[in-house]
Coordinates of C-alpha atoms and ligand atoms in Angstrom, one line a residue:
X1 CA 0.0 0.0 0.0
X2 CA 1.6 3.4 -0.8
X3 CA 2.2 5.4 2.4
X4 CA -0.2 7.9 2.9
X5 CA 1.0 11.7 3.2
X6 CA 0.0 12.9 6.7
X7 CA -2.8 15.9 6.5
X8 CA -0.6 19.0 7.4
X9 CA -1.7 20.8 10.5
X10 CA -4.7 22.8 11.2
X11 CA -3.7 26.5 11.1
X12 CA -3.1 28.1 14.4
X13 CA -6.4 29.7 14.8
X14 CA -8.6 26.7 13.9
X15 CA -11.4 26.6 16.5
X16 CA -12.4 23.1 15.2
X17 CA -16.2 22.7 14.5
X18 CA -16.4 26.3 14.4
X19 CA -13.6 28.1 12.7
X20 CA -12.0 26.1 10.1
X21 CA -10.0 25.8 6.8
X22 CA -12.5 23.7 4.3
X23 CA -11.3 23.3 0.7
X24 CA -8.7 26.5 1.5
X25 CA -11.6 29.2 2.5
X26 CA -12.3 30.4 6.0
X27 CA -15.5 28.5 7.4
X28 CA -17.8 29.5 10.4
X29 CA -19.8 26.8 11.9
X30 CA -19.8 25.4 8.3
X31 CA -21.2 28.4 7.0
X32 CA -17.8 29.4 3.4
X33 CA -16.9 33.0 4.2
X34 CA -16.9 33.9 1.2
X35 CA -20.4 33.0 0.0
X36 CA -21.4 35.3 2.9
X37 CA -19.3 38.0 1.1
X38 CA -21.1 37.4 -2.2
X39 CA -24.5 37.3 -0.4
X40 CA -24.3 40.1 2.3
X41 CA -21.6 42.3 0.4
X42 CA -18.1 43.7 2.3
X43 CA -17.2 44.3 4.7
X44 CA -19.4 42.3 7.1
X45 CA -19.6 40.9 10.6
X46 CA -20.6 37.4 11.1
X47 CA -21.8 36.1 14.7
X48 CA -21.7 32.6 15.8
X49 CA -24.5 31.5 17.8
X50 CA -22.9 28.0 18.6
X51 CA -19.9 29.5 20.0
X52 CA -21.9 32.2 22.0
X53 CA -23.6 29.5 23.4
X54 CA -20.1 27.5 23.7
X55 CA -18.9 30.4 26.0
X56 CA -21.7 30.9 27.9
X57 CA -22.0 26.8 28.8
X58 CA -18.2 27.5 29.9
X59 CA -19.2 30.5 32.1
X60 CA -22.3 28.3 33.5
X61 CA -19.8 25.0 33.7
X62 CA -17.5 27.6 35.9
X63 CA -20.4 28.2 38.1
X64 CA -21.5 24.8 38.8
X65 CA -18.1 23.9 40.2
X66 CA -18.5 26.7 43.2
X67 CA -20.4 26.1 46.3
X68 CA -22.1 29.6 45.9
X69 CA -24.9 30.4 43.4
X70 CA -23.4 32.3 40.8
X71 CA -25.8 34.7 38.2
X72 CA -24.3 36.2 35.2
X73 CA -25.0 39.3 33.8
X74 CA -23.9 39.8 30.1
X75 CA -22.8 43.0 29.7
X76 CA -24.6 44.3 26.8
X77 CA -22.2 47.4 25.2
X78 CA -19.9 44.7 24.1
X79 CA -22.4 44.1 21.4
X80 CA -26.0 45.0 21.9
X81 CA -27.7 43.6 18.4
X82 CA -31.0 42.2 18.8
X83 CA -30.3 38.7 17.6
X84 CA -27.2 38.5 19.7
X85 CA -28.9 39.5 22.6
X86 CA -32.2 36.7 21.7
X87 CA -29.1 34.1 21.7
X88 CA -27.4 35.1 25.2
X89 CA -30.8 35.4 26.7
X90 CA -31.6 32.0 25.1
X91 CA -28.2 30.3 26.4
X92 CA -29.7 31.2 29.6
X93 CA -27.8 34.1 31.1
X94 CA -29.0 37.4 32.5
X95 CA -28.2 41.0 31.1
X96 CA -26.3 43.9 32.3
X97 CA -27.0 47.2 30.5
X98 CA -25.3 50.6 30.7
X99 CA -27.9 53.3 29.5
X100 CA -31.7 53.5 28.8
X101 CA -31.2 52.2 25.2
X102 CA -29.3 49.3 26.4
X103 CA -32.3 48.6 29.3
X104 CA -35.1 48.9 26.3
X105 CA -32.9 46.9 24.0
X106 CA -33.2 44.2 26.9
X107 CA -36.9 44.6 27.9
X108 CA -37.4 44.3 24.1
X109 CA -34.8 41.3 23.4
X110 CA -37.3 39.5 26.5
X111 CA -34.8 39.7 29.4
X112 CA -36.7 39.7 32.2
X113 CA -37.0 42.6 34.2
X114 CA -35.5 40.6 37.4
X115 CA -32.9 39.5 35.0
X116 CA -31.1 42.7 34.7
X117 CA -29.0 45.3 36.4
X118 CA -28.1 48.8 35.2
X119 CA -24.4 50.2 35.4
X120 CA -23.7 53.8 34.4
X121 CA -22.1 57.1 35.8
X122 CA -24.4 59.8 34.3
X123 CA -27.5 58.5 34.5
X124 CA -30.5 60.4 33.8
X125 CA -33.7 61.0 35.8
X126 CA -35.4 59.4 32.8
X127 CA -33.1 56.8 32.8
X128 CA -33.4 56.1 36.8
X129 CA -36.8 55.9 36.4
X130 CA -38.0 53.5 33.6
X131 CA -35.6 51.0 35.9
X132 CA -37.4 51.3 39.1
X133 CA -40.9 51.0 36.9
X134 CA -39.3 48.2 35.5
X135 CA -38.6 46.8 38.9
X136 CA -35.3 45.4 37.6
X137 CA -32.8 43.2 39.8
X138 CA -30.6 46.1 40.7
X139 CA -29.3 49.6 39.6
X140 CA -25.7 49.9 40.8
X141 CA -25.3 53.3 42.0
X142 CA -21.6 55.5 41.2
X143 CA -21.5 57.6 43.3
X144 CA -23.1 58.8 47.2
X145 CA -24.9 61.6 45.4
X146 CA -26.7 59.1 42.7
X147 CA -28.4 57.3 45.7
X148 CA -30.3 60.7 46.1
X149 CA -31.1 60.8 42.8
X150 CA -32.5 56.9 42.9
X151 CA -34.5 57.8 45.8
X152 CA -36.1 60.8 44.0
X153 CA -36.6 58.8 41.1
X154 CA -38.5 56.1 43.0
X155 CA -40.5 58.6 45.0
X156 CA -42.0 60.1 41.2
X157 CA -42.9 56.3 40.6
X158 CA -44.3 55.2 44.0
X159 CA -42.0 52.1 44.0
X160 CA -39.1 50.9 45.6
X161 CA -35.7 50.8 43.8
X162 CA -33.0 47.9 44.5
X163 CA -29.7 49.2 44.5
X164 CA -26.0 48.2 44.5
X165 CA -22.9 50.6 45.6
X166 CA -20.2 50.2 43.1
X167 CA -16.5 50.5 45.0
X168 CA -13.7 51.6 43.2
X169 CA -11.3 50.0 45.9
X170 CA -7.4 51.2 44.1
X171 CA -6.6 47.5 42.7
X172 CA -4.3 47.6 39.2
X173 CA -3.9 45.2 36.6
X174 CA -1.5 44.2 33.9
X175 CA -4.2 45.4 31.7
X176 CA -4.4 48.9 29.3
X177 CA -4.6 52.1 31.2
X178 CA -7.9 52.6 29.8
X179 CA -9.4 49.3 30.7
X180 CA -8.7 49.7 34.4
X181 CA -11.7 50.9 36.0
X182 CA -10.8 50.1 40.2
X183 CA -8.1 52.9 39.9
X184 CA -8.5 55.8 42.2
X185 CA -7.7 57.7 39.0
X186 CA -10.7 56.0 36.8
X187 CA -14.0 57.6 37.1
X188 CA -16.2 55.0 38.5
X189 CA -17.1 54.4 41.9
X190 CA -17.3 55.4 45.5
X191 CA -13.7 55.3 47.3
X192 CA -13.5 52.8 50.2
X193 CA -13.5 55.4 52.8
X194 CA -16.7 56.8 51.4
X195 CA -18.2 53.5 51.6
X196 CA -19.9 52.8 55.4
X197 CA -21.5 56.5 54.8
X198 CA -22.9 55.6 51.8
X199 CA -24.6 52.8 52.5
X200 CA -26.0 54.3 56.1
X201 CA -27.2 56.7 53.8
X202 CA -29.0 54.2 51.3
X203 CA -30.6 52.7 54.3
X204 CA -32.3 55.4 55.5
X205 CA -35.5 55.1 53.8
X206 CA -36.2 51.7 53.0
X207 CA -39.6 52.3 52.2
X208 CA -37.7 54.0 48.3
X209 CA -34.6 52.0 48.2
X210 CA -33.3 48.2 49.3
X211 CA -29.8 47.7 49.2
X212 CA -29.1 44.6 47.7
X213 CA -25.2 44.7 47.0
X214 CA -22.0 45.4 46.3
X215 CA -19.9 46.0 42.7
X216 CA -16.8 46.2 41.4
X217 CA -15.3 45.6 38.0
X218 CA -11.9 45.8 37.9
X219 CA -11.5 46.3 34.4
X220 CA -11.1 44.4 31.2
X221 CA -9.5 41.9 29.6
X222 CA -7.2 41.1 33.0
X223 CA -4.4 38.8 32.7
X224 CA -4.4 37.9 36.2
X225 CA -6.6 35.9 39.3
X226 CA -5.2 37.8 42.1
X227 CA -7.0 41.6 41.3
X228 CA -10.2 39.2 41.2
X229 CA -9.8 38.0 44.6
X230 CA -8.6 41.3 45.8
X231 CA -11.6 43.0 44.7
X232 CA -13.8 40.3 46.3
X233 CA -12.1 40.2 49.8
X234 CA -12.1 44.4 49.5
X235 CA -16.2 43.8 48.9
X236 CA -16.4 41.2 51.3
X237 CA -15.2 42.9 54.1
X238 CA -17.7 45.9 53.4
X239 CA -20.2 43.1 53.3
X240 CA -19.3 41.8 56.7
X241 CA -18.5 45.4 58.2
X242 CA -21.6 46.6 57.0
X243 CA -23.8 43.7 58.7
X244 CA -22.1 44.2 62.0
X245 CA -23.0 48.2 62.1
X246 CA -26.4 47.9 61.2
X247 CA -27.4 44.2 60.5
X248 CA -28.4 44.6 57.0
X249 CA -27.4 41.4 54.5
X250 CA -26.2 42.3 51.6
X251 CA -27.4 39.3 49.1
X252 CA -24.9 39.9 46.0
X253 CA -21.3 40.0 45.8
X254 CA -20.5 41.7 42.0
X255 CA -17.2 40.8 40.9
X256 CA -17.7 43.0 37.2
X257 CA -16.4 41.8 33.9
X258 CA -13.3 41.7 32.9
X259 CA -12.8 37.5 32.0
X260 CA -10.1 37.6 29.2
X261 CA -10.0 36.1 25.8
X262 CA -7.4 35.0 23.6
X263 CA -6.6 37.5 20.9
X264 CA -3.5 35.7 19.7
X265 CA -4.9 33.7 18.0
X266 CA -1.5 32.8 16.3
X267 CA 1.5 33.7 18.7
X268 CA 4.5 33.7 16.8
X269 CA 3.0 36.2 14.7
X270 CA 3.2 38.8 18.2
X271 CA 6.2 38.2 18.8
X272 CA 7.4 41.5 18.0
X273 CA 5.5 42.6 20.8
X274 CA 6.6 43.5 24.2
X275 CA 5.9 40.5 26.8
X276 CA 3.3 42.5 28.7
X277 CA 1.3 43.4 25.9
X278 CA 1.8 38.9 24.8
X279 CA 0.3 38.4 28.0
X280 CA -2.5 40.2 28.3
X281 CA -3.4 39.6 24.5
X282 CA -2.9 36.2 25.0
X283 CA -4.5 35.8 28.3
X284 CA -5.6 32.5 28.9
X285 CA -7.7 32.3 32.3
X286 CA -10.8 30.7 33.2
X287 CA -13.6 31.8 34.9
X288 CA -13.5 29.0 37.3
X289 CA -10.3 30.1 38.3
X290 CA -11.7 33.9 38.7
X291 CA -14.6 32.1 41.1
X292 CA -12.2 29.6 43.0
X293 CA -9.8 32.2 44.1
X294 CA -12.5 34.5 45.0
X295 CA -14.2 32.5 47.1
X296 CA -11.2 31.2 48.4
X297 CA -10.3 34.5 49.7
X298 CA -13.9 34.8 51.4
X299 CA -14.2 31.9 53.0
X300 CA -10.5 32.4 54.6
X301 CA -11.9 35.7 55.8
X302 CA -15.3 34.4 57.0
X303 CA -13.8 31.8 59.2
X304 CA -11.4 34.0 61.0
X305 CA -14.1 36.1 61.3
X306 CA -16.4 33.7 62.1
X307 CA -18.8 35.5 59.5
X308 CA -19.9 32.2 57.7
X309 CA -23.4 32.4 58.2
X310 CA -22.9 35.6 56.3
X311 CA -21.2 34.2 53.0
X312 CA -23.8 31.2 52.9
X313 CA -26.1 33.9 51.6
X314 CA -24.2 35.1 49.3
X315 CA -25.0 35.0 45.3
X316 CA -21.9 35.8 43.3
X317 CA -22.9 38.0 40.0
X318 CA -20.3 38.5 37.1
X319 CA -20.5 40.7 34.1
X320 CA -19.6 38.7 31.1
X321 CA -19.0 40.7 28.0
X322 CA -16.3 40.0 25.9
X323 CA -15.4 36.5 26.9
X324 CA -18.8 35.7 25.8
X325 CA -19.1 37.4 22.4
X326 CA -15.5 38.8 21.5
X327 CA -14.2 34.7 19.6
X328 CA -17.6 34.3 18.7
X329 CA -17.4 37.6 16.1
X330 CA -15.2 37.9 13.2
X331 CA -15.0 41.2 10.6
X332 CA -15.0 40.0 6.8
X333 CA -12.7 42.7 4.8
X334 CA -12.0 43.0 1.3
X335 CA -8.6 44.4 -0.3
X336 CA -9.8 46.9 -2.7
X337 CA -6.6 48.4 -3.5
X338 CA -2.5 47.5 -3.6
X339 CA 1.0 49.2 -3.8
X340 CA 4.0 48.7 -3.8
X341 CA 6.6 51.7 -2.4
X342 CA 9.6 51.6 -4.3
X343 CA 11.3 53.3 -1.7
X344 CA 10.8 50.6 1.0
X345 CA 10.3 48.0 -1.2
X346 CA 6.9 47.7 1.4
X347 CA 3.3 45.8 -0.1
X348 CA 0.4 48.4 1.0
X349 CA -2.7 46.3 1.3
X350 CA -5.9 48.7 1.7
X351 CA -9.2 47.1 2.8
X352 CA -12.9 48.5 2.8
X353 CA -12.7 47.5 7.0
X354 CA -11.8 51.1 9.3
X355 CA -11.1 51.5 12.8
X356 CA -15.0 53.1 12.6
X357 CA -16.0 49.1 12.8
X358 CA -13.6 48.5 15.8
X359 CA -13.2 51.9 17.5
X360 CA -10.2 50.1 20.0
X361 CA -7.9 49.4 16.8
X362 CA -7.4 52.9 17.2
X363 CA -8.6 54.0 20.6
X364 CA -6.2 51.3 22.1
X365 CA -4.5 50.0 19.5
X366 CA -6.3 46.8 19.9
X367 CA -4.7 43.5 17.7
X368 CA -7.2 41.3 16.1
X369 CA -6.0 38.2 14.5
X370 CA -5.8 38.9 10.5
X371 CA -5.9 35.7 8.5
X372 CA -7.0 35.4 4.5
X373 CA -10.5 33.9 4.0
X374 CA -9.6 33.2 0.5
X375 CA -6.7 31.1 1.1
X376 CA -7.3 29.7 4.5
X377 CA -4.9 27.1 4.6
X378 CA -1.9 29.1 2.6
X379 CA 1.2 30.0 4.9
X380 CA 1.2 33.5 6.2
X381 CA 4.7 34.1 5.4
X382 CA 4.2 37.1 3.8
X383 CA 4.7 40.9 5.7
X384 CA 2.4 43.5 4.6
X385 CA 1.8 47.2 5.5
X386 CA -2.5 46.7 6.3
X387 CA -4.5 49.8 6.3
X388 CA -8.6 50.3 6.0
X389 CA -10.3 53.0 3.7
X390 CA -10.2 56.2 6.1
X391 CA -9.2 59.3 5.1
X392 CA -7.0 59.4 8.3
X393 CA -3.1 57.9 8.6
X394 CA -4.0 56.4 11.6
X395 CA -6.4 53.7 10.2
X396 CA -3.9 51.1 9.9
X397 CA -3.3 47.6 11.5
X398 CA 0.3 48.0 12.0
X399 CA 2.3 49.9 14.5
X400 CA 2.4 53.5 12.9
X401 CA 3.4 55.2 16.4
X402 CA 6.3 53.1 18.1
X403 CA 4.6 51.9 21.1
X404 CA 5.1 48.4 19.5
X405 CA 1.4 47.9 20.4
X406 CA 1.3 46.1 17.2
X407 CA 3.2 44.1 14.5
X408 CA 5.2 46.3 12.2
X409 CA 3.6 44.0 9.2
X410 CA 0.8 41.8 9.6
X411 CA 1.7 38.7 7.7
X412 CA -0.7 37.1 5.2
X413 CA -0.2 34.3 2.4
X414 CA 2.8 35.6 -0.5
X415 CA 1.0 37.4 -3.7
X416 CA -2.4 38.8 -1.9
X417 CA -4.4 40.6 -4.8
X418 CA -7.3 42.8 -5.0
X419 CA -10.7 41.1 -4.3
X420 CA -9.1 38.8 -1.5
X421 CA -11.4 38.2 1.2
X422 CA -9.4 38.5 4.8
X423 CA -10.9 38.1 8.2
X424 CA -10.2 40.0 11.7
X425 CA -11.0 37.3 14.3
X426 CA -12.2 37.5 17.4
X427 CA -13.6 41.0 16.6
X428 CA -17.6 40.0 18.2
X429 CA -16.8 42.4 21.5
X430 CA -17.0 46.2 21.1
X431 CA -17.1 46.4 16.9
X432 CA -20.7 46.7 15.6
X433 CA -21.4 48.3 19.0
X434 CA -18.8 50.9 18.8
X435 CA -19.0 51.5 15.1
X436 CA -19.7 54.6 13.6
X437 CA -20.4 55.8 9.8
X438 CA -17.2 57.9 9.7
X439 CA -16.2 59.2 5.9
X440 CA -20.0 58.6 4.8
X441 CA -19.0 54.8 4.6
X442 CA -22.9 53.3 5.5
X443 CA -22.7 50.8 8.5
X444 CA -22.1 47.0 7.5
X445 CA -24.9 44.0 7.5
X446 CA -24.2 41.5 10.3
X447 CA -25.3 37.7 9.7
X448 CA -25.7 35.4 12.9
X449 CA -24.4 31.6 11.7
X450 CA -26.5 29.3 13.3
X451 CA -25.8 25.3 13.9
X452 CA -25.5 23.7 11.1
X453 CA -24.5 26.5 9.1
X454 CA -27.4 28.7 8.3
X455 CA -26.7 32.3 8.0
X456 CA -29.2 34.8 9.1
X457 CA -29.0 38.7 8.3
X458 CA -29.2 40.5 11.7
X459 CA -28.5 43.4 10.8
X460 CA -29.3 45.1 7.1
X461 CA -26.4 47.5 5.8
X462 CA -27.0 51.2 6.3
X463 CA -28.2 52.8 2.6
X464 CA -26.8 55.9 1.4
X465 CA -30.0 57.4 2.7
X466 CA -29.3 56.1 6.5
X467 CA -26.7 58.8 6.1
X468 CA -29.3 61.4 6.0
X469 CA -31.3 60.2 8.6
X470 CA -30.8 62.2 11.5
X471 CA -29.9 65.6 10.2
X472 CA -32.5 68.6 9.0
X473 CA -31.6 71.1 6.6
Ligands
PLP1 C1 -19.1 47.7 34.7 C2 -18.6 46.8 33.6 N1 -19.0 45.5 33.7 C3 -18.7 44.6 32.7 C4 -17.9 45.0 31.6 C5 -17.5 44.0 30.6 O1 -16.1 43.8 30.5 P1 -15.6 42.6 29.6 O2 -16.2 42.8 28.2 O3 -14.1 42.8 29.6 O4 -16.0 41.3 30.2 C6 -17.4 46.3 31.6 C7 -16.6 46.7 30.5 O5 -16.1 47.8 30.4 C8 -17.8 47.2 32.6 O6 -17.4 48.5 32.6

């Protein structure tokens, strides 16, 4: 028998089942990239309902292995479209939302009003109260002066508002600057040493507002267990200090957002980058490891405390946004023009794909995976200066400023041409959300692929019209 050739490996960001090579073209749950190109037009963004429901079983699997019950809130402005959030409401997760339009997005997506809580720093008296008329689970107050504004709020409505104090308790992470939210320096919160006023304050009329908790989130994409259990033993101690003062329970410990996901899809292509940046990119933790070492810290604390009682009524929420939604996203791009600079001898590649589809390429220079669609399975061993379609020099997917943030060429298969499909993975978390129709380019259509590879339109691209549709002259 002639000896069979073995098949050569899977490339490095293969998700199998979900993203693959098939016949040389990117495929999504079985669903050929590029026949979503022909049928939707470019670029697009294509959800994966499997894998949101992947992630969230993961999250829920993390749960069941903690001896506390554990809710999860989804936190909406990762990506707020309708069909994404039927799915994560369908997985069977609750909903954290951040403004009025994210609460009525919810209310309308079926969340039940017990299923959600409402973050925010500005929020309106509107806003304040279609919650408490909604009765939702809580509203998680930012600062001692909000809890006025609650109580007024409830008052107008003649019902009572459940609330949650969000700390800000001075706990870093190897994380961006601008993704740390428990700094002193951040704008969320109420300090520590505001804290015991601040909830005698929310207690004192219990007939407007019942204080159900206590929040932090720490920030995003966090490399790192320990901040976790630091913030929960900074919350936990309020918790306990709080019930010896006045006797009040607080029910819910909220430990934020913040569970990483692996951007790197491929990591000898970063390896230009510093370590640091590697690490947090490439973060790999799981959420059972953010809930074990939380815990762990608590229940060390509770039994030299002898507070036990206290933690045995504990639920344990988490905010959930990008480790549920960011690897189940993808942006589908299409190179519409080359050059070649005879002075560097450098290929330009320019795409129809800006950083108004994924604000943090430029806000935070964020790196999303770039593979080719077209030839899936060809070697990237290719360098190539990347750039989208904005009239701007900073819409490129290279490092344009020195900070090393990102590669210096993204590397692609040899001989790209014009009309070759690429893809920017794990792009689900803070894209469509963020985007905005800078340069008149009209907002992209979004499909949802569901099992078995059925691609649904979820979202229609804008029209030249939907350019016009807000201003008066
Ligand atoms: C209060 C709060 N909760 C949850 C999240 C979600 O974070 P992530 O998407 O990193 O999980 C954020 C993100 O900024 C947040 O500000």
């Amino acid at each position: 028998m002639p000896a069979q050739t073995p098949a050569p490996p899977a490339p490095a960001w293969t998700i199998p089942g979900y993203l693959e090579a098939r016949a040389g073209r990117l495929h999504i749950d079985g669903a050929d990239a590029l026949e979503l190109v022909r049928a939707h037009g470019s670029p697009l963004y294509v959800f994966s309902e499997p894998r949101i429901r992947s992630n969230i079983a993961r999250l829920q699997r993390a749960a069941a292995s903690v001896d506390r019950p554990v809710k999860f809130c989804y936190a909406s402005k990762a990506n707020s479209n309708m069909a994404v959030l039927t799915a994560v409401r369908e997985a069977g997760i609750d909903i954290e939302v951040n403004s009025g339009g994210e609460l009525f997005k919810a209310l309308r997506a079926g969340f039940q009003p017990a299923q959600i809580i409402f973050n925010g720093t500005s929020k309106t008296g509107d806003e304040l109260e279609d919650a408490v008329r909604a009765e939702i689970y809580s509203i998680n107050v930012d600062s001692v002066y909000e809890i006025e504004l609650v109580e007024a709020a409830a008052r107008r409505v003649g019902k009572r508002a459940n609330i949650t104090l969000r700390l800000v308790p001075e706990i870093g992470t190897r994380s961006h600057i601008g993704l740390q939210t428990a700094l002193l320096t951040s704008k969320f919160g109420i300090t520590s040493t505001e804290v015991p006023a601040a909830f005698r304050r929310a207690l004192e009329n219990p007939d407007l507002i019942r204080v159900g908790g206590i929040h932090i989130h720490i920030g995003s994409q966090t490399p790192d267990v320990e901040p976790f259990a630091e913030a929960f033993r900074a919350m936990w101690e309020h918790l306990v200090a709080l019930y010896r003062e006045t006797g009040h329970t607080l029910e819910h410990i909220n430990l934020g957002g913040g569970i990483p996901v692996n951007y790197l899809r491929d990591r000898s292509q970063a390896d230009t980058l510093p370590a640091a940046e590697r690490d947090m990119l490439g973060a790999s933790l799981e959420p059972s490891e953010v809930l074990d070492a939380a815990l762990r810290v608590a229940r060390e604390s509770a039994r030299a405390t002898d507070a036990e009682h206290l933690l045995d009524r504990v639920t344990i929420l988490l905010e959930p946004g990008r480790s549920v939604i960011a690897d189940a996203g993808l942006v589908l791009t299409t190179v519409r023009n080359i050059k070649r600079r005879p002075e560097t001898g450098d290929v330009w590649l320019l795409t129809d794909a800006g950083f108004n589809l994924l604000l943090s390429m430029t806000t935070y220079k964020w790196y999303y995976h770039l593979i080719s669609a077209t030839r899936a399975d060809a070697p990237p061993d290719t360098g190539y200066k990347v750039a989208g379609p904005l009239c701007d020099s900073g819409d490129v997917y290279f490092d344009i400023e020195g900070e090393r943030r990102l590669p210096d060429y993204r590397m692609l298969p040899a001989d790209v041409r014009p009309d070759e499909v690429l893809a920017l993975l794990n792009s689900g978390a803070y894209s469509l959300a963020q985007a905005f129709p800078y340069n008149g380019r009209p907002l992209p259509a979004a499909v949802m692929v569901r099992e078995g590879g059925r691609a649904d339109l979820v979202r229609r691209r804008d029209t030249y019209e939907d350019l016009l549709a807000g201003d008066i002259w």
